[in-house]
Short mmCIF file of C-alpha atoms in Angstrom, two decimals:
data_model
loop_
_atom_site.label_atom_id
_atom_site.label_comp_id
_atom_site.label_asym_id
_atom_site.label_seq_id
_atom_site.Cartn_x
_atom_site.Cartn_y
_atom_site.Cartn_z
CA MET A 1 31.74 40.25 -1.53
CA SER A 2 32.93 38.82 -4.73
CA GLY A 3 36.46 39.91 -3.96
CA VAL A 4 36.55 38.16 -0.76
CA ALA A 5 38.87 35.16 -1.05
CA VAL A 6 37.05 32.64 1.05
CA THR A 7 40.21 30.60 1.91
CA LYS A 8 39.67 30.46 5.64
CA GLU A 9 42.47 28.68 7.52
CA ILE A 10 40.85 25.71 9.11
CA PRO A 11 42.29 25.35 12.54
CA ALA A 12 42.62 21.74 13.70
CA PRO A 13 39.35 21.41 15.58
CA ALA A 14 40.03 20.99 19.29
CA THR A 15 36.78 19.12 19.76
CA GLY A 16 37.25 16.66 16.93
CA ASP A 17 35.74 16.29 13.54
CA LEU A 18 32.13 17.08 13.31
CA VAL A 19 31.44 14.27 10.84
CA VAL A 20 33.49 11.12 10.23
CA LEU A 21 32.70 8.62 7.69
CA SER A 22 34.94 5.35 7.89
CA ASN A 23 34.94 2.62 5.34
CA VAL A 24 31.27 3.29 4.27
CA ASN A 25 29.89 0.96 1.60
CA LYS A 26 26.57 0.90 -0.22
CA HIS A 27 25.09 -0.97 -2.98
CA PHE A 28 21.99 -0.37 -5.16
CA GLY A 29 21.55 -3.91 -6.28
CA GLU A 30 24.49 -4.70 -8.47
CA LEU A 31 25.87 -1.20 -8.36
CA HIS A 32 28.36 -0.46 -5.78
CA VAL A 33 27.77 3.24 -5.21
CA LEU A 34 29.78 3.95 -2.16
CA GLN A 35 33.02 2.07 -2.05
CA ASN A 36 35.15 2.16 1.13
CA ILE A 37 34.51 5.89 1.65
CA ASP A 38 36.56 7.63 4.32
CA LEU A 39 35.95 11.19 4.88
CA ARG A 40 36.30 13.64 7.72
CA ILE A 41 34.63 17.02 7.92
CA ALA A 42 35.80 19.35 10.55
CA ARG A 43 33.71 21.99 12.39
CA GLY A 44 33.09 25.13 10.20
CA GLU A 45 34.61 23.47 7.17
CA VAL A 46 32.89 23.83 3.73
CA VAL A 47 33.38 20.77 1.72
CA VAL A 48 32.26 20.74 -1.95
CA VAL A 49 31.75 17.39 -3.45
CA ILE A 50 32.01 17.31 -7.34
CA GLY A 51 32.23 14.66 -9.96
CA PRO A 52 30.42 13.07 -12.87
CA SER A 53 26.68 12.08 -12.59
CA GLY A 54 26.13 8.61 -10.96
CA GLY A 55 29.42 8.78 -9.15
CA GLY A 56 27.83 8.55 -5.70
CA LYS A 57 27.76 12.31 -4.57
CA SER A 58 24.12 12.44 -3.81
CA THR A 59 24.13 9.19 -2.17
CA LEU A 60 27.16 10.17 0.11
CA CYS A 61 25.33 13.34 1.02
CA ARG A 62 22.07 11.68 1.80
CA ALA A 63 23.86 8.94 3.90
CA ILE A 64 25.06 11.62 6.27
CA ASN A 65 21.53 11.99 7.69
CA ARG A 66 20.51 8.37 6.78
CA LEU A 67 18.02 9.28 4.08
CA GLU A 68 19.96 6.49 2.56
CA THR A 69 21.04 3.50 4.69
CA ILE A 70 24.52 2.07 4.30
CA ASP A 71 25.51 -1.48 3.99
CA SER A 72 28.67 -1.35 6.06
CA GLY A 73 31.14 1.12 7.68
CA GLU A 74 30.41 3.78 10.29
CA ILE A 75 29.12 7.33 10.17
CA VAL A 76 29.84 9.37 13.28
CA ILE A 77 28.30 12.82 13.71
CA ASP A 78 29.59 14.99 16.59
CA GLY A 79 31.06 12.02 18.44
CA LYS A 80 27.96 9.91 17.97
CA PRO A 81 27.33 7.08 15.67
CA LEU A 82 24.38 7.52 13.36
CA PRO A 83 21.44 6.02 15.16
CA ALA A 84 19.61 3.37 13.11
CA GLU A 85 16.08 4.61 13.48
CA GLY A 86 13.43 6.01 15.90
CA ARG A 87 13.57 8.91 18.31
CA GLU A 88 17.29 9.23 18.21
CA LEU A 89 17.58 9.33 14.47
CA ALA A 90 14.83 11.92 14.40
CA ALA A 91 16.82 14.06 16.83
CA LEU A 92 19.96 13.73 14.89
CA ARG A 93 18.19 14.72 11.72
CA ALA A 94 16.99 17.86 13.37
CA ASP A 95 20.62 18.80 13.91
CA VAL A 96 21.53 18.14 10.25
CA GLY A 97 20.09 20.60 7.80
CA MET A 98 19.18 19.34 4.36
CA VAL A 99 18.57 21.29 1.14
CA PHE A 100 17.23 19.12 -1.68
CA GLN A 101 17.65 19.51 -5.60
CA SER A 102 13.81 19.72 -5.91
CA PHE A 103 13.35 22.09 -2.90
CA ASN A 104 10.60 19.86 -1.39
CA LEU A 105 8.93 22.64 0.42
CA PHE A 106 5.63 21.42 2.09
CA ALA A 107 3.14 22.17 -0.69
CA HIS A 108 0.06 22.49 1.57
CA LYS A 109 1.68 24.94 3.85
CA THR A 110 2.60 28.63 3.48
CA VAL A 111 6.22 29.76 3.22
CA LEU A 112 6.07 30.96 6.88
CA HIS A 113 4.61 27.73 8.08
CA ASN A 114 7.26 25.74 6.27
CA VAL A 115 9.87 27.57 8.32
CA THR A 116 8.01 27.52 11.81
CA LEU A 117 6.92 23.66 11.44
CA GLY A 118 10.04 22.04 12.61
CA GLN A 119 10.65 24.72 15.32
CA VAL A 120 7.29 24.19 16.93
CA LYS A 121 6.98 20.44 16.40
CA VAL A 122 10.44 19.35 17.00
CA ARG A 123 12.20 22.07 18.93
CA LYS A 124 8.98 22.69 20.94
CA LYS A 125 9.19 26.42 20.51
CA GLU A 126 6.38 28.80 21.30
CA LYS A 127 4.56 29.86 18.12
CA LYS A 128 5.39 33.48 18.46
CA ALA A 129 9.13 32.77 18.93
CA ALA A 130 9.12 30.42 15.96
CA ASP A 131 7.29 33.01 13.88
CA ASP A 132 9.70 35.71 14.78
CA ARG A 133 12.72 33.50 14.05
CA ALA A 134 11.21 32.44 10.64
CA ARG A 135 10.57 35.96 9.56
CA ARG A 136 14.29 36.91 10.46
CA LEU A 137 15.50 33.87 8.53
CA LEU A 138 13.18 34.67 5.53
CA ASP A 139 14.54 38.22 5.62
CA ARG A 140 18.13 36.91 5.68
CA VAL A 141 17.57 34.83 2.50
CA GLY A 142 15.70 37.67 0.85
CA VAL A 143 12.13 36.38 0.66
CA ALA A 144 10.48 38.00 3.66
CA SER A 145 7.84 39.53 1.39
CA GLN A 146 6.59 36.07 0.38
CA ALA A 147 5.96 34.74 3.86
CA GLU A 148 2.16 34.23 3.39
CA LYS A 149 2.37 32.61 -0.03
CA TYR A 150 2.35 29.01 -1.02
CA PRO A 151 5.45 27.39 -2.41
CA ALA A 152 3.89 26.90 -5.75
CA GLN A 153 3.42 30.67 -6.15
CA LEU A 154 7.23 31.28 -5.75
CA SER A 155 10.07 30.91 -8.39
CA GLY A 156 12.43 28.16 -8.00
CA GLY A 157 15.28 30.38 -6.68
CA GLN A 158 12.84 31.81 -4.01
CA GLN A 159 11.64 28.20 -3.10
CA GLN A 160 15.22 27.08 -2.63
CA ARG A 161 16.07 30.01 -0.38
CA VAL A 162 12.93 29.18 1.72
CA ALA A 163 14.23 25.72 1.90
CA ILE A 164 17.44 27.02 3.18
CA ALA A 165 15.65 29.08 5.73
CA ARG A 166 13.69 26.00 6.82
CA ALA A 167 16.75 23.97 7.34
CA LEU A 168 18.54 26.96 9.26
CA ALA A 169 15.42 27.38 11.50
CA MET A 170 16.40 24.01 13.34
CA ASP A 171 19.74 25.68 14.27
CA PRO A 172 21.69 22.70 12.60
CA LYS A 173 25.23 21.84 13.40
CA ILE A 174 25.86 21.15 9.77
CA MET A 175 24.07 21.83 6.43
CA LEU A 176 23.95 19.33 3.63
CA PHE A 177 23.21 20.54 0.27
CA ASP A 178 22.26 17.89 -2.44
CA GLU A 179 22.65 19.66 -5.84
CA PRO A 180 20.70 22.84 -4.64
CA THR A 181 21.00 24.67 -7.86
CA SER A 182 20.54 21.89 -10.47
CA ALA A 183 16.83 22.32 -10.88
CA LEU A 184 17.01 26.13 -11.19
CA ASP A 185 16.72 28.37 -14.22
CA PRO A 186 20.14 29.74 -14.92
CA GLU A 187 19.28 33.45 -13.73
CA MET A 188 18.24 32.06 -10.45
CA ILE A 189 21.26 30.11 -9.58
CA ASN A 190 23.18 33.07 -8.30
CA GLU A 191 20.70 34.21 -5.74
CA VAL A 192 20.85 30.74 -4.13
CA LEU A 193 24.69 30.52 -4.34
CA GLU A 194 24.96 33.96 -2.71
CA VAL A 195 23.04 32.78 0.19
CA MET A 196 25.09 29.64 0.62
CA ARG A 197 28.32 31.77 0.22
CA GLN A 198 27.16 33.99 3.12
CA LEU A 199 26.33 31.02 5.09
CA ALA A 200 29.83 29.68 4.62
CA LEU A 201 31.25 33.08 5.62
CA ASP A 202 29.36 32.93 8.77
CA GLY A 203 31.16 29.59 9.69
CA MET A 204 28.50 27.09 8.99
CA THR A 205 29.87 23.62 8.46
CA MET A 206 28.55 22.66 4.94
CA VAL A 207 28.76 19.67 2.61
CA VAL A 208 27.72 20.73 -0.85
CA VAL A 209 27.20 18.51 -3.79
CA THR A 210 27.13 20.70 -6.90
CA HIS A 211 28.11 21.21 -10.38
CA GLU A 212 28.86 24.91 -9.76
CA MET A 213 32.62 25.07 -10.27
CA GLY A 214 32.63 28.87 -9.42
CA PHE A 215 31.04 28.14 -6.02
CA ALA A 216 33.58 25.37 -5.33
CA ARG A 217 36.45 27.68 -6.21
CA SER A 218 35.32 30.66 -4.12
CA ALA A 219 33.59 29.13 -1.10
CA ALA A 220 35.12 25.63 -0.43
CA ASN A 221 37.74 24.87 1.96
CA ARG A 222 38.13 21.44 0.37
CA VAL A 223 37.03 19.86 -2.70
CA VAL A 224 36.16 16.10 -2.79
CA PHE A 225 36.15 14.60 -6.18
CA MET A 226 34.05 11.53 -6.68
CA ALA A 227 33.71 9.24 -9.49
CA ASP A 228 32.45 5.50 -9.72
CA GLY A 229 31.67 5.32 -6.05
CA ARG A 230 35.12 6.35 -4.84
CA ILE A 231 36.64 9.41 -3.52
CA VAL A 232 39.31 9.86 -6.20
CA GLU A 233 40.79 12.97 -4.88
CA GLU A 234 40.45 15.51 -2.13
CA THR A 235 42.31 18.66 -1.93
CA THR A 236 42.16 22.50 -1.92
CA PRO A 237 40.03 24.11 -4.56
CA ALA A 238 43.04 25.97 -5.83
CA GLN A 239 45.06 22.86 -6.16
CA PHE A 240 42.15 20.82 -7.67
CA PHE A 241 41.34 23.33 -10.27
CA SER A 242 44.84 24.25 -11.34
CA ASP A 243 46.58 21.01 -11.01
CA PRO A 244 44.52 17.95 -10.25
CA SER A 245 46.63 14.86 -9.41
CA SER A 246 44.37 12.18 -10.81
CA GLU A 247 43.77 11.27 -14.54
CA ARG A 248 40.06 10.91 -13.71
CA ALA A 249 39.88 14.51 -12.38
CA LYS A 250 41.89 15.82 -15.25
CA ASP A 251 39.56 14.20 -17.60
CA PHE A 252 36.42 15.52 -15.84
CA LEU A 253 37.79 19.03 -15.64
CA SER A 254 38.80 18.96 -19.36
CA LYS A 255 35.25 18.31 -20.20
CA ILE A 256 33.51 20.89 -18.19
CA LEU A 257 35.94 23.85 -18.16
CA HIS A 258 36.67 24.22 -21.85
CA HIS A 259 33.72 26.24 -22.90
CA MET B 1 -52.52 10.15 -6.61
CA PHE B 2 -50.25 10.37 -3.55
CA ASP B 3 -53.06 9.67 -1.09
CA PHE B 4 -51.67 6.29 -0.33
CA LEU B 5 -48.77 7.94 1.29
CA LYS B 6 -50.92 9.05 4.35
CA GLY B 7 -50.07 6.87 7.30
CA TYR B 8 -46.47 6.24 6.24
CA ASP B 9 -43.64 8.47 7.82
CA LEU B 10 -41.22 8.75 4.89
CA LEU B 11 -39.26 11.69 6.55
CA ALA B 12 -38.67 9.63 9.59
CA ALA B 13 -37.53 6.62 7.58
CA PHE B 14 -35.10 8.81 5.53
CA TRP B 15 -33.91 10.42 8.72
CA VAL B 16 -32.77 7.21 9.94
CA THR B 17 -31.09 6.68 6.48
CA VAL B 18 -29.28 9.99 7.17
CA GLN B 19 -28.32 9.03 10.57
CA LEU B 20 -26.92 5.65 9.61
CA THR B 21 -24.96 7.33 6.76
CA PHE B 22 -23.60 10.14 9.07
CA TYR B 23 -22.44 7.93 11.91
CA SER B 24 -20.93 5.26 9.55
CA ALA B 25 -19.24 7.98 7.53
CA VAL B 26 -17.55 9.45 10.60
CA GLY B 27 -16.58 6.03 11.85
CA SER B 28 -15.24 4.73 8.59
CA LEU B 29 -13.36 7.93 7.96
CA ILE B 30 -11.59 7.44 11.29
CA TRP B 31 -11.01 3.72 11.07
CA GLY B 32 -10.22 3.92 7.45
CA THR B 33 -7.33 6.49 8.18
CA VAL B 34 -5.94 4.37 10.89
CA LEU B 35 -6.02 1.35 8.50
CA ALA B 36 -4.30 3.39 5.87
CA ALA B 37 -1.76 4.56 8.55
CA MET B 38 -1.08 0.82 9.41
CA ARG B 39 -0.61 -0.02 5.67
CA VAL B 40 2.14 2.60 5.15
CA SER B 41 3.79 2.25 8.56
CA PRO B 42 7.25 0.74 8.88
CA VAL B 43 6.08 -1.86 11.35
CA PRO B 44 5.61 -5.23 9.58
CA LEU B 45 2.87 -6.39 12.09
CA MET B 46 0.69 -3.27 11.46
CA ARG B 47 1.20 -3.51 7.76
CA GLY B 48 0.23 -7.25 7.73
CA PHE B 49 -2.83 -6.43 9.75
CA GLY B 50 -4.04 -3.60 7.64
CA THR B 51 -3.53 -5.65 4.52
CA ALA B 52 -5.31 -8.61 5.75
CA TYR B 53 -8.24 -6.48 7.17
CA VAL B 54 -8.70 -4.69 3.83
CA ASN B 55 -8.46 -7.80 1.66
CA VAL B 56 -10.84 -9.89 3.91
CA VAL B 57 -13.56 -7.19 4.69
CA ARG B 58 -14.04 -5.48 1.38
CA ASN B 59 -14.49 -9.03 -0.28
CA ILE B 60 -17.35 -10.08 1.97
CA PRO B 61 -20.84 -9.04 0.68
CA LEU B 62 -22.20 -6.29 3.02
CA THR B 63 -25.26 -8.17 3.76
CA VAL B 64 -23.14 -10.94 5.29
CA VAL B 65 -21.37 -8.39 7.42
CA ILE B 66 -24.58 -6.80 8.58
CA VAL B 67 -26.20 -9.98 9.38
CA PHE B 68 -23.23 -11.24 11.17
CA THR B 69 -23.22 -8.22 13.49
CA SER B 70 -26.84 -9.28 14.47
CA LEU B 71 -26.55 -13.07 14.55
CA GLY B 72 -22.97 -13.26 15.50
CA LEU B 73 -22.22 -10.31 17.62
CA PHE B 74 -25.57 -9.60 19.29
CA GLN B 75 -27.41 -12.98 19.38
CA THR B 76 -24.38 -15.25 19.97
CA LEU B 77 -21.96 -13.13 21.79
CA GLY B 78 -24.28 -10.82 23.48
CA VAL B 79 -22.70 -7.55 22.16
CA THR B 80 -25.20 -4.77 22.78
CA LEU B 81 -22.97 -1.82 22.22
CA GLY B 82 -24.28 -0.22 25.42
CA ALA B 83 -27.88 0.01 24.24
CA ALA B 84 -31.05 -1.59 25.92
CA ASP B 85 -33.87 -1.57 23.42
CA PHE B 86 -33.74 -3.53 20.10
CA THR B 87 -34.24 -0.56 17.87
CA THR B 88 -31.17 1.17 19.40
CA ILE B 89 -29.14 -2.05 19.42
CA ASN B 90 -29.90 -2.94 15.75
CA PHE B 91 -29.16 0.71 14.69
CA ARG B 92 -25.74 0.58 16.43
CA LEU B 93 -24.87 -2.83 15.18
CA ALA B 94 -25.75 -1.62 11.57
CA VAL B 95 -23.46 1.41 12.14
CA LEU B 96 -20.65 -0.93 13.27
CA GLY B 97 -20.95 -3.31 10.33
CA LEU B 98 -21.23 -0.42 7.80
CA THR B 99 -18.22 1.25 9.36
CA ALA B 100 -16.20 -2.06 9.40
CA TYR B 101 -16.98 -2.55 5.76
CA THR B 102 -16.71 1.00 4.42
CA SER B 103 -13.57 1.81 6.20
CA SER B 104 -11.66 -0.73 4.01
CA PHE B 105 -12.54 1.25 0.87
CA VAL B 106 -11.72 4.59 2.64
CA CYS B 107 -8.46 3.06 3.45
CA GLU B 108 -7.62 2.10 -0.13
CA ALA B 109 -8.75 5.52 -1.49
CA LEU B 110 -6.66 7.17 1.03
CA ARG B 111 -3.73 4.95 0.30
CA SER B 112 -3.88 5.75 -3.27
CA GLY B 113 -3.84 9.53 -2.21
CA ILE B 114 -0.78 8.85 -0.03
CA ASN B 115 0.85 7.39 -3.22
CA THR B 116 0.28 10.80 -5.03
CA VAL B 117 2.39 12.77 -2.39
CA PRO B 118 5.83 13.04 -3.70
CA VAL B 119 8.55 11.20 -1.90
CA GLY B 120 10.63 14.37 -1.57
CA GLN B 121 7.72 15.64 0.95
CA THR B 122 8.43 12.87 3.28
CA GLU B 123 12.20 13.18 3.01
CA ALA B 124 12.11 16.86 3.75
CA ALA B 125 9.83 16.19 6.72
CA ARG B 126 12.09 13.39 8.05
CA ALA B 127 15.12 15.70 7.45
CA ILE B 128 13.82 18.40 9.77
CA GLY B 129 13.57 15.69 12.60
CA LEU B 130 9.87 14.97 12.49
CA ASN B 131 9.12 11.30 13.47
CA PHE B 132 6.92 8.89 11.56
CA PRO B 133 3.58 9.68 13.18
CA GLN B 134 4.32 13.51 12.81
CA VAL B 135 5.33 13.03 9.09
CA LEU B 136 2.02 11.18 8.50
CA ARG B 137 -0.14 13.52 10.40
CA LEU B 138 1.39 16.93 9.40
CA ILE B 139 2.66 16.33 5.93
CA VAL B 140 1.42 13.14 4.12
CA LEU B 141 -2.20 12.79 5.19
CA PRO B 142 -3.33 16.35 4.76
CA GLN B 143 -1.93 16.36 1.21
CA ALA B 144 -3.39 12.70 0.57
CA PHE B 145 -6.80 13.77 1.82
CA ARG B 146 -6.97 16.76 -0.52
CA SER B 147 -6.09 14.62 -3.52
CA VAL B 148 -8.86 11.87 -2.77
CA VAL B 149 -11.83 14.11 -1.88
CA GLY B 150 -13.28 12.99 -5.22
CA PRO B 151 -12.82 9.26 -4.60
CA LEU B 152 -14.08 9.60 -1.00
CA ALA B 153 -17.19 11.32 -2.33
CA SER B 154 -17.86 8.14 -4.27
CA VAL B 155 -17.39 6.00 -1.23
CA LEU B 156 -19.86 8.15 0.62
CA ILE B 157 -22.47 7.87 -2.00
CA ALA B 158 -22.06 4.10 -2.00
CA LEU B 159 -22.27 4.19 1.71
CA THR B 160 -25.59 6.20 1.65
CA LYS B 161 -26.97 3.60 -0.71
CA ASN B 162 -25.59 0.55 1.24
CA THR B 163 -27.43 1.74 4.47
CA THR B 164 -30.39 -0.04 2.87
CA VAL B 165 -28.81 -3.29 3.69
CA ALA B 166 -29.48 -2.39 7.42
CA ALA B 167 -33.10 -3.17 6.72
CA ALA B 168 -31.97 -6.92 6.84
CA ILE B 169 -31.53 -6.52 10.71
CA GLY B 170 -34.66 -4.64 11.25
CA VAL B 171 -33.43 -1.08 11.18
CA ALA B 172 -36.41 1.19 10.06
CA GLU B 173 -34.58 3.11 7.48
CA ALA B 174 -35.92 4.05 4.09
CA ALA B 175 -35.70 0.74 2.27
CA ALA B 176 -37.51 -1.04 5.20
CA LEU B 177 -40.41 1.32 4.85
CA MET B 178 -40.35 0.82 1.06
CA ARG B 179 -40.69 -2.95 1.59
CA VAL B 180 -43.57 -2.45 3.84
CA MET B 181 -45.30 -0.01 1.36
CA ILE B 182 -44.76 -2.28 -1.59
CA GLU B 183 -46.52 -5.04 0.48
CA ASN B 184 -49.42 -2.96 1.38
CA GLU B 185 -50.05 -0.73 -1.63
CA ALA B 186 -50.71 -1.37 -5.32
CA GLN B 187 -48.37 1.22 -6.48
CA LEU B 188 -45.20 -0.51 -7.21
CA ILE B 189 -43.59 1.78 -9.72
CA LEU B 190 -44.56 4.91 -7.94
CA ILE B 191 -43.26 3.72 -4.60
CA SER B 192 -39.85 2.73 -6.11
CA ALA B 193 -39.81 6.02 -7.93
CA ILE B 194 -40.42 7.91 -4.76
CA PHE B 195 -37.49 6.13 -2.81
CA ALA B 196 -35.21 6.41 -5.79
CA PHE B 197 -35.88 10.12 -5.90
CA GLY B 198 -35.31 10.36 -2.06
CA PHE B 199 -31.89 8.69 -2.41
CA ILE B 200 -30.96 11.03 -5.30
CA CYS B 201 -32.01 13.95 -3.15
CA LEU B 202 -29.46 12.77 -0.56
CA THR B 203 -26.61 11.74 -2.81
CA LEU B 204 -26.61 14.19 -5.52
CA PRO B 205 -25.89 17.36 -3.56
CA THR B 206 -23.20 15.41 -1.60
CA GLY B 207 -21.46 14.61 -4.76
CA LEU B 208 -21.89 18.04 -6.25
CA PHE B 209 -20.62 19.76 -2.93
CA LEU B 210 -17.67 17.41 -2.58
CA GLY B 211 -16.66 17.97 -6.14
CA TRP B 212 -16.47 21.60 -5.35
CA VAL B 213 -14.55 20.97 -2.20
CA SER B 214 -12.09 18.78 -4.12
CA LYS B 215 -11.32 21.72 -6.51
CA LYS B 216 -11.17 24.10 -3.66
CA VAL B 217 -8.54 22.29 -1.52
CA SER B 218 -6.42 20.65 -4.25
CA VAL B 219 -2.63 21.07 -3.66
CA ARG B 220 -0.75 23.07 -6.25
CA ARG B 221 2.67 21.83 -6.92
#
């Protein structure tokens, strides 16, 4: 699949954008981590967010399912403003899959149970149906044989693929990836990126915060470059990597691409 | 040498101690868990109640708590806890007092366990759409309990010994019998030794067993 140029033409979505952030601001004390962020994510679009550390990428990603609250502005998902808390927020989070840098698999539950838990407790599925679905998903991400093990018995790459399966089990409308490969040993990064690439090809809407420029180049529809709490540039991967328009992006790319 | 033991029912007395311990342990495990849940809940009123309860109750001497259940609850307010005879009323009042007191320690042990659960576990649980009670019940508390089996064992051992305070309101447990025997027999040291040995027989296996459980159930990360 390496030869596949994943530059899908994104049709203007008839049903409107899936995620719309308007004028979003957030502070951590003195630090203004999100500054007037406007961002639209269309259905089926793969948006890769890159930029220097501390630039607000992860905060942006986590704000979309309200793991971080925002100070002002609005986030609308599938036509509905992000609920503040309670039942509605839980329901929304079930529709938004999240994959973390540190995997965060439930340490006291088996791999299989990690993937069935949300289906049974949130989606109210029968145990049997949830089990079947979980095993299919584990098979899809290539860890079916590890189903009965506990997370600590798996490698980092395997754990992250289970985490992806756990998120997919909820049938999310969108998947958020918060630096999914940053905690992995180098030889395990590709197995995770491969799963993500496949997901992108299947038409999943994705927001991916990453330092993997190869993934951004090959799988993204759009690159969002963030620095110092602002979206400095957003464009196609081809444009961004060959001819970035901002000085900040040029500087960033020159530091990471020259070795 | 042990002739003087005739006429005293040591086993019955220790059996009351065991029963006091058992019911109070179950009660304080439940109430302590509820208190811990309150102390980490997002509702300020619950947090406030949990904090106030723990800080008041654990700082009152147990004797005062136990005597209050009898003088305050029973004799002044007429609380009988559904029992008719004095023996049963006093027993239940003692269980109530021990539970009220011990649960504040269970709460704090459990809360320290909750603090050992990485925040990522909670975030992941919230991210798949679990609500607060589910996050607590399915993800946080199971991991917290596993990490505090050791501290809870210490609380249980303390509770076992604390049941002796129930003698203050006339519950015929081991310490009450000891007092009677010391009054009547000229065997002060021997009697003390016998009762000390009795308590060690109860608490030592508890501690060893729970130490083993603690290793068995610990969460690998």
